[in-house]
Tab-separated table of C-alpha atoms and ligand atoms in Angstrom:
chain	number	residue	atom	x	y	z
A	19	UNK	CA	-2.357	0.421	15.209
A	20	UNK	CA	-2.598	-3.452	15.850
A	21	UNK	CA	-2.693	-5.457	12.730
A	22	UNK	CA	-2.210	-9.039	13.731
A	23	UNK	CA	0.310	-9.502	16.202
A	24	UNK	CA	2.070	-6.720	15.356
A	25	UNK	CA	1.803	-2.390	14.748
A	26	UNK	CA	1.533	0.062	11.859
A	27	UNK	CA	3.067	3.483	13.053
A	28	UNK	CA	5.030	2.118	15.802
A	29	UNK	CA	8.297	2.208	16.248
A	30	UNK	CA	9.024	-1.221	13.442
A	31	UNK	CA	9.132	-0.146	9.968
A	32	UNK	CA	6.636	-2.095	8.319
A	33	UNK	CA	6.793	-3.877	4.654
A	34	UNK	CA	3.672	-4.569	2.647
A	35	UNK	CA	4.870	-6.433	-0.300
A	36	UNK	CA	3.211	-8.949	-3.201
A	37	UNK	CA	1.985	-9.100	-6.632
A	38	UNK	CA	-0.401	-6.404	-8.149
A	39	UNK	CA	-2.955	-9.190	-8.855
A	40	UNK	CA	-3.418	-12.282	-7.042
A	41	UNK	CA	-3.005	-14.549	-10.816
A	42	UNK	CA	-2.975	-18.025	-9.483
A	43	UNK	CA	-2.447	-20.038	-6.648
A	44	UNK	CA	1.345	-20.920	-7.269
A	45	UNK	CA	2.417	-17.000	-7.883
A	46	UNK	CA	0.756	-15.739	-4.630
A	47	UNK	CA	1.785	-18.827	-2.417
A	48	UNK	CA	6.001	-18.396	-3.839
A	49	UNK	CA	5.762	-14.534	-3.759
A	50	UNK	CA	3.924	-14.736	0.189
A	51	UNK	CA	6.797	-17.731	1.202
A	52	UNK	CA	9.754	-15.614	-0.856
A	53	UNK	CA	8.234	-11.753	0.880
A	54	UNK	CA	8.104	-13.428	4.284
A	55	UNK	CA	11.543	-15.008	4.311
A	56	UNK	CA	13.261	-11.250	3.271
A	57	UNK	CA	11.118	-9.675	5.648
A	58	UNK	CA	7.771	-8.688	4.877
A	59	UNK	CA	4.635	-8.596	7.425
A	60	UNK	CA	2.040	-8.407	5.149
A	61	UNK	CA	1.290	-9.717	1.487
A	62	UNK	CA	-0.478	-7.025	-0.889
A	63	UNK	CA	-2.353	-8.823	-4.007
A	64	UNK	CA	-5.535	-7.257	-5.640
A	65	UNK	CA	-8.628	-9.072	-5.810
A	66	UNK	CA	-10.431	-6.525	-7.398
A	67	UNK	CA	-9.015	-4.500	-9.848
A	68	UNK	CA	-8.983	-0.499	-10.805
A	69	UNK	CA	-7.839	-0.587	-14.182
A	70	UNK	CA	-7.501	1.829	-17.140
A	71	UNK	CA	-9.009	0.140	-19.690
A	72	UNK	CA	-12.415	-2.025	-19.135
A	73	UNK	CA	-11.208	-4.154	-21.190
A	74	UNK	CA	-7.818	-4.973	-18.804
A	75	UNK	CA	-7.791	-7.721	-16.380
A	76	UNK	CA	-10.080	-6.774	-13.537
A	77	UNK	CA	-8.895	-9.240	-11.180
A	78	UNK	CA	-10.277	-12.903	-9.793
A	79	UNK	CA	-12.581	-11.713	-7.495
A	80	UNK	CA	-13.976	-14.063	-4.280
A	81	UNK	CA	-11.272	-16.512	-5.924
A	82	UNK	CA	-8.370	-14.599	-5.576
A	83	UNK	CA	-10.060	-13.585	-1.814
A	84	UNK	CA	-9.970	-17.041	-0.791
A	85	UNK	CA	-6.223	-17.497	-2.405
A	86	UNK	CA	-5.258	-14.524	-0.108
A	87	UNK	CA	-6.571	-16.168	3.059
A	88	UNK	CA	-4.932	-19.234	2.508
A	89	UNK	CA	-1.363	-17.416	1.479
A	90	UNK	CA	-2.207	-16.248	5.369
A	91	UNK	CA	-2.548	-19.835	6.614
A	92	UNK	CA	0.271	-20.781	5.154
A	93	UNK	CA	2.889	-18.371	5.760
A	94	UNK	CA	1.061	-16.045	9.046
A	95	UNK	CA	1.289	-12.633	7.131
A	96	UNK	CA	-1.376	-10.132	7.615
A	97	UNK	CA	-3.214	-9.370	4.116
A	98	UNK	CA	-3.843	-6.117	2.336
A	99	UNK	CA	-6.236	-5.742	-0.721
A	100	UNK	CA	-8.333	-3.261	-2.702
A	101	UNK	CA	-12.062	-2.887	-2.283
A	102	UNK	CA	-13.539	-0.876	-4.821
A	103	UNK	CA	-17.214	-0.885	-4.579
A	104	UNK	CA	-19.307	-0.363	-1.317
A	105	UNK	CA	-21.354	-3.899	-2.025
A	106	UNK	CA	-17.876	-5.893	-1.340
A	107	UNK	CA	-16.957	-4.103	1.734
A	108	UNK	CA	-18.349	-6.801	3.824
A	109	UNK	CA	-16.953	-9.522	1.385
A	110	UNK	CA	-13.306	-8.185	1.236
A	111	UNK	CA	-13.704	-7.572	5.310
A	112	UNK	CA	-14.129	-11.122	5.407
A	113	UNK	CA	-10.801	-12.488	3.975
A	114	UNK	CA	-8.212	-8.914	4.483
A	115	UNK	CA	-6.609	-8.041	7.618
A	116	UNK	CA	-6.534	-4.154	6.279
A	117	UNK	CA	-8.706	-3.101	3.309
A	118	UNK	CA	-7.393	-0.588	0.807
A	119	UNK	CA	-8.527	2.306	-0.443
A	120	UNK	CA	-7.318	2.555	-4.600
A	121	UNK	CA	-6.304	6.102	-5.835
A	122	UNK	CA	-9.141	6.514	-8.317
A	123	UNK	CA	-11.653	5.618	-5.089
A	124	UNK	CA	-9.746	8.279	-2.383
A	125	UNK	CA	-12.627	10.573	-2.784
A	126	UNK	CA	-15.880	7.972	-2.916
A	127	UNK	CA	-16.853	9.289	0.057
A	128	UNK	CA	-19.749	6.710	0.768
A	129	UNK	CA	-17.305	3.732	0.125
A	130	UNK	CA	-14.855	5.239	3.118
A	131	UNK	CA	-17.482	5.397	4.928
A	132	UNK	CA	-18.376	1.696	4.473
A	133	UNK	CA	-15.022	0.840	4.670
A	134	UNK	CA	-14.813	2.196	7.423
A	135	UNK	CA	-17.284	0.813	9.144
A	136	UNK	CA	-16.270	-2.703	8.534
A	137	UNK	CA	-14.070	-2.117	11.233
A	138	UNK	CA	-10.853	-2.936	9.922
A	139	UNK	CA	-7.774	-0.952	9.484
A	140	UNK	CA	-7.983	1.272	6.389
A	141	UNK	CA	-4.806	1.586	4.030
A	142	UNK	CA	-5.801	4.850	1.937
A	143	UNK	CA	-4.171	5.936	-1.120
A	144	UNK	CA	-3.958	9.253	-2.539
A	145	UNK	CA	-5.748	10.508	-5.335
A	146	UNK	CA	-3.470	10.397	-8.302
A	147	UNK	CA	-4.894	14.140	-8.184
A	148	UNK	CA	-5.078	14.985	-4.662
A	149	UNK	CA	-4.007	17.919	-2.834
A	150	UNK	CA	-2.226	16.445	0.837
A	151	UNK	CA	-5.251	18.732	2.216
A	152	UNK	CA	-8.142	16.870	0.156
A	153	UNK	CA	-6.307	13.272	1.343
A	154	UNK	CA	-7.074	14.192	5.075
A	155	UNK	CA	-10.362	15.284	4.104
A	156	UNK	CA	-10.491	11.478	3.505
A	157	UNK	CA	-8.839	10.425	6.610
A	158	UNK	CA	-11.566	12.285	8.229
A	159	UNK	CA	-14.549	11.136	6.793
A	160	UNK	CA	-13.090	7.366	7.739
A	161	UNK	CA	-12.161	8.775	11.766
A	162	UNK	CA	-15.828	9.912	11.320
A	163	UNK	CA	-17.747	7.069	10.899
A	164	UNK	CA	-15.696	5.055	14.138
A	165	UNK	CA	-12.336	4.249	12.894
A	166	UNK	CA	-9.343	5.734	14.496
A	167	UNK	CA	-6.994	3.079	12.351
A	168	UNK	CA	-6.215	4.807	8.916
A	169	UNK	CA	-2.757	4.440	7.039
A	170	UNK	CA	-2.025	6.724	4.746
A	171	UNK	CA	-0.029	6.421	1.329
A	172	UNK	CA	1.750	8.271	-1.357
A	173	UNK	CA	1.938	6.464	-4.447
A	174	UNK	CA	2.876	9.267	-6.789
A	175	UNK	CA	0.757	12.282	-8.309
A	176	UNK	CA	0.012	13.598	-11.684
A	177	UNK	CA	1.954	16.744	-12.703
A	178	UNK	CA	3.672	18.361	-15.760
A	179	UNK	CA	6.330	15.441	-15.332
A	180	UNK	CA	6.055	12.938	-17.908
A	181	UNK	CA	9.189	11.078	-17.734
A	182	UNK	CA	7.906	8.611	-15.056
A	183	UNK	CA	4.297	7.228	-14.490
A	184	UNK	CA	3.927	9.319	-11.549
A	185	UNK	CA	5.374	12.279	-9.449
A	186	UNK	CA	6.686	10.716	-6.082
A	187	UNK	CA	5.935	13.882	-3.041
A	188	UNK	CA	8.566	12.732	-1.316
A	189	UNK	CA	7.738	16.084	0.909
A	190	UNK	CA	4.399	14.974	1.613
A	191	UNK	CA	5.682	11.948	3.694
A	192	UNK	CA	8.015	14.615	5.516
A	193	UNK	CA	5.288	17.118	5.663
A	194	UNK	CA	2.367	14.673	7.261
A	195	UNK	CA	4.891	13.171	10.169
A	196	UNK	CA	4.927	16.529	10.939
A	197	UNK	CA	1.131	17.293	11.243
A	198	UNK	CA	-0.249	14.523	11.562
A	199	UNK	CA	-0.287	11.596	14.318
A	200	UNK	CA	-1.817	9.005	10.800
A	201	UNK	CA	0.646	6.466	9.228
A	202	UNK	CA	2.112	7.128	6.436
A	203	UNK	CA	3.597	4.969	4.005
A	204	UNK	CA	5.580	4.841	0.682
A	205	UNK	CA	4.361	3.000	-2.275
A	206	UNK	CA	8.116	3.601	-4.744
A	207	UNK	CA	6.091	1.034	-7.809
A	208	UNK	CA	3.303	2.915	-8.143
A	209	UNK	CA	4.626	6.273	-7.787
A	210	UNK	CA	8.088	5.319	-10.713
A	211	UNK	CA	6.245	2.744	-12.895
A	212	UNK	CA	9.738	0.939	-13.373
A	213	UNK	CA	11.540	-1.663	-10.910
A	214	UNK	CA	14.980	0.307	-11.450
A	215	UNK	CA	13.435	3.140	-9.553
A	216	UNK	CA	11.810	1.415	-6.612
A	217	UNK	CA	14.998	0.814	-4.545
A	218	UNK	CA	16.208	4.597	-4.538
A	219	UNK	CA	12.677	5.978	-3.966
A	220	UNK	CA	11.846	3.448	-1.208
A	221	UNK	CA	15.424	4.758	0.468
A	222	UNK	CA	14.454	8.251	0.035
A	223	UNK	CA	10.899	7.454	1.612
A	224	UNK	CA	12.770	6.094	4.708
A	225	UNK	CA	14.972	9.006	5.183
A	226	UNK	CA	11.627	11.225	5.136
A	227	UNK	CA	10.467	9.198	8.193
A	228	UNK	CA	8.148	6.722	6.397
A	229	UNK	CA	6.103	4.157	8.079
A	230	UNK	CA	6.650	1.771	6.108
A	231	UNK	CA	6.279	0.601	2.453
A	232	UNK	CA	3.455	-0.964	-0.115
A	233	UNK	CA	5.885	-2.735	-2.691
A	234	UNK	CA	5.092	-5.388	-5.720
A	235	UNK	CA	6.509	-8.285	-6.198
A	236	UNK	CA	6.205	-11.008	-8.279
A	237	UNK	CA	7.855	-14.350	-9.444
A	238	UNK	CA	8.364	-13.168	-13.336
A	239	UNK	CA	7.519	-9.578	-13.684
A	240	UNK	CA	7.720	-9.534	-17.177
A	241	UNK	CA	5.044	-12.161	-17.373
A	242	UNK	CA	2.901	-9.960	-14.856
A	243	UNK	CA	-1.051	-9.780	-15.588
A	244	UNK	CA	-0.574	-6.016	-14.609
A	245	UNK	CA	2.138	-3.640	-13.480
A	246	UNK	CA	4.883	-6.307	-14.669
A	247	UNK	CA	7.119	-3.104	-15.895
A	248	UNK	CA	7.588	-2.036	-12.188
A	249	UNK	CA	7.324	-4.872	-10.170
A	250	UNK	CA	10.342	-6.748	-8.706
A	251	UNK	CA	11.402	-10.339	-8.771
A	252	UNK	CA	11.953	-11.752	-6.077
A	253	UNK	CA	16.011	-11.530	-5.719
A	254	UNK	CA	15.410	-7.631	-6.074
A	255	UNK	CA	12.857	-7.763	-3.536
A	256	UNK	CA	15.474	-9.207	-1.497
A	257	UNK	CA	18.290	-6.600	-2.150
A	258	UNK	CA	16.109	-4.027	-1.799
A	259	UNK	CA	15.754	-5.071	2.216
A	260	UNK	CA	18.923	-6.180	2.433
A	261	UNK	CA	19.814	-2.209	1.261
A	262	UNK	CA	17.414	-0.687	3.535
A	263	UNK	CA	19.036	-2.475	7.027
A	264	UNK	CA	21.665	0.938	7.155
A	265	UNK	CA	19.070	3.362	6.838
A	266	UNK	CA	16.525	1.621	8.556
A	267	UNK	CA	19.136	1.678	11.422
A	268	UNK	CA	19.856	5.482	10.951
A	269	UNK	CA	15.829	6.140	11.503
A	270	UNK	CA	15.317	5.630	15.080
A	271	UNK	CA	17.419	9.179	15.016
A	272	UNK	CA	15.416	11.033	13.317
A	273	UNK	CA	11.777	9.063	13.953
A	274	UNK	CA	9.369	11.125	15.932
A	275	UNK	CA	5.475	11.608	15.885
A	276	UNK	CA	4.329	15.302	15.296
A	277	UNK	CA	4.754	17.406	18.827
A	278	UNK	CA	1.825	19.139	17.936
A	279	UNK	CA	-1.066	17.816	15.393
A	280	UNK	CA	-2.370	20.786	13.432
A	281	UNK	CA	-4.965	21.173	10.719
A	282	UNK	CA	-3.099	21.648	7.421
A	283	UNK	CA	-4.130	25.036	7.021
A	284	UNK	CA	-2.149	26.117	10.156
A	285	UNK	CA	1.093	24.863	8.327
B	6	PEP	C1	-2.500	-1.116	-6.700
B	6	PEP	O1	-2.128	-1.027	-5.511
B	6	PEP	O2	-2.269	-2.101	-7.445
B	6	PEP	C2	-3.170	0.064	-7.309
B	6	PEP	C3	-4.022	-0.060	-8.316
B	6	PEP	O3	-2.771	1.223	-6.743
B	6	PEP	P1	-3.271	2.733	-6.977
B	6	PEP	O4	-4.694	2.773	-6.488
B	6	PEP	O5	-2.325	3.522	-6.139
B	6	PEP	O6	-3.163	3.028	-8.456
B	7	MN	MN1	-0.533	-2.233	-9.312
């Protein structure tokens, strides 16, 4: 799908890549200069923020909107950010080349729909909770209301697992290129919760035949307003492409769309 100048699900692996929460002007404009120059196409930064606690940072708001759209000026990458309440879909349509659909908001069914609607490409996250079958319920209800241009992502799950903040289904990247004609991308910070994790789950996610990749990055992680403990400076954001060039090489062999899109049941 055109976003830009350039496609999601084509044959370009594509790297999303920026901090959590757009902070201040100086973080986002280094972090969109320093993700540009190791290879990124589009900057990630939340606006609006899903947090735990209420009493968390929820994010800047129509500020840190108008910071994103002038991290675009400057350095031409497409932008990516949450919306989290129907009332802001046309705001955050405004300023973001793709809107985002958080993992606590997979299944607000009337905000996919606005979403939707906006027109813009939709990058949908699944439900921390949410069965591969109940994320394509969610696809739907966005290819319902007019919009063909949905990306899909795995950011992790909740299971028994404790060890690491989420469960990465590496199998459900595998499993959707084979049923499904959607995008799907890999988001390794979300799904481990630590930086040391993101390279090796990002490589796994390529050898599954991921789209592309939803990473965060920002200039001193451990100073992060939120998700410091798995974000990556930017010198590990650049070894982490720099490690991907072999096996982003090795994908064109085993790249394909699905022969034959089936309803998940039929699996
Ligand atoms: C995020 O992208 O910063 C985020 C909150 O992600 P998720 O909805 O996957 O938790
Ligand atoms: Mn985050």
């Amino acid at each position: 799908m055109p976003v830009l100048d350039f496609e999601v699900g084509g044959s370009d692996f594509v790297t999303m890549a920026g901090p959590c929460s757009v902070e201040t002007e100086s973080q986002l404009m280094t972090t969109a200069e320093a993700v540009r120059r190791s290879g990124a196409r589009i900057l990630r930064g939340g606006a609006f923020k899903p947090r735990s606690s209420p009493y968390a940072f929820q994010g800047l708001g129509l500020e840190g909107l108008k910071m994103l759209a002038r991290a675009r000026e400057l350095t031409g990458l497409a932008i990516v950010t949450e919306v989290m309440s129907e009332c802001d879909v046309p705001l955050v349509a405004d300023y973001a080349d793709i809107l985002q659909i958080g993992s606590r908001s997979m299944e607000n069914y009337s905000l996919l729909a606005e979403a939707a609607r906006s027109g813009r490409p939709i990058l949908l996250k699944r439900g921390m909770v949410a069965t591969i079958a109940d994320l394509f319920v969610s696809a739907q209800v966005v290819l319902d209301n007019g919009n063909p241009n949905v990306i899909l992502c795995e950011r992790g799950i909740r299971t028994f697992e404790t060890a690491l903040r989420n469960t990465f289904d590496v199998a459900a990247i595998a499993l959707i290129k084979e049923i499904s004609h959607l995008p799907i991308i890999a988001d390794p910070s979300h799904a481990a919760g630590v930086r040391e994790l993101v390279p090796p789950l990002t490589r796994a996610a390529v050898a599954a035949g991921a789209d592309g990749l939803i990473v965060e990055v920002h200039p001193d992680p451990d100073k992060a307003w939120s998700d410091g403990e798995q974000s990556l400076d930017f010198a590990a954001f650049d070894d982490l492409m720099t490690s991907l060039r072999p096996y982003l090489a090795l994908r064109s062999a085993f790249q394909h769309q699905a022969a034959n899109p089936r309803p998940l049941e039929a699996v």
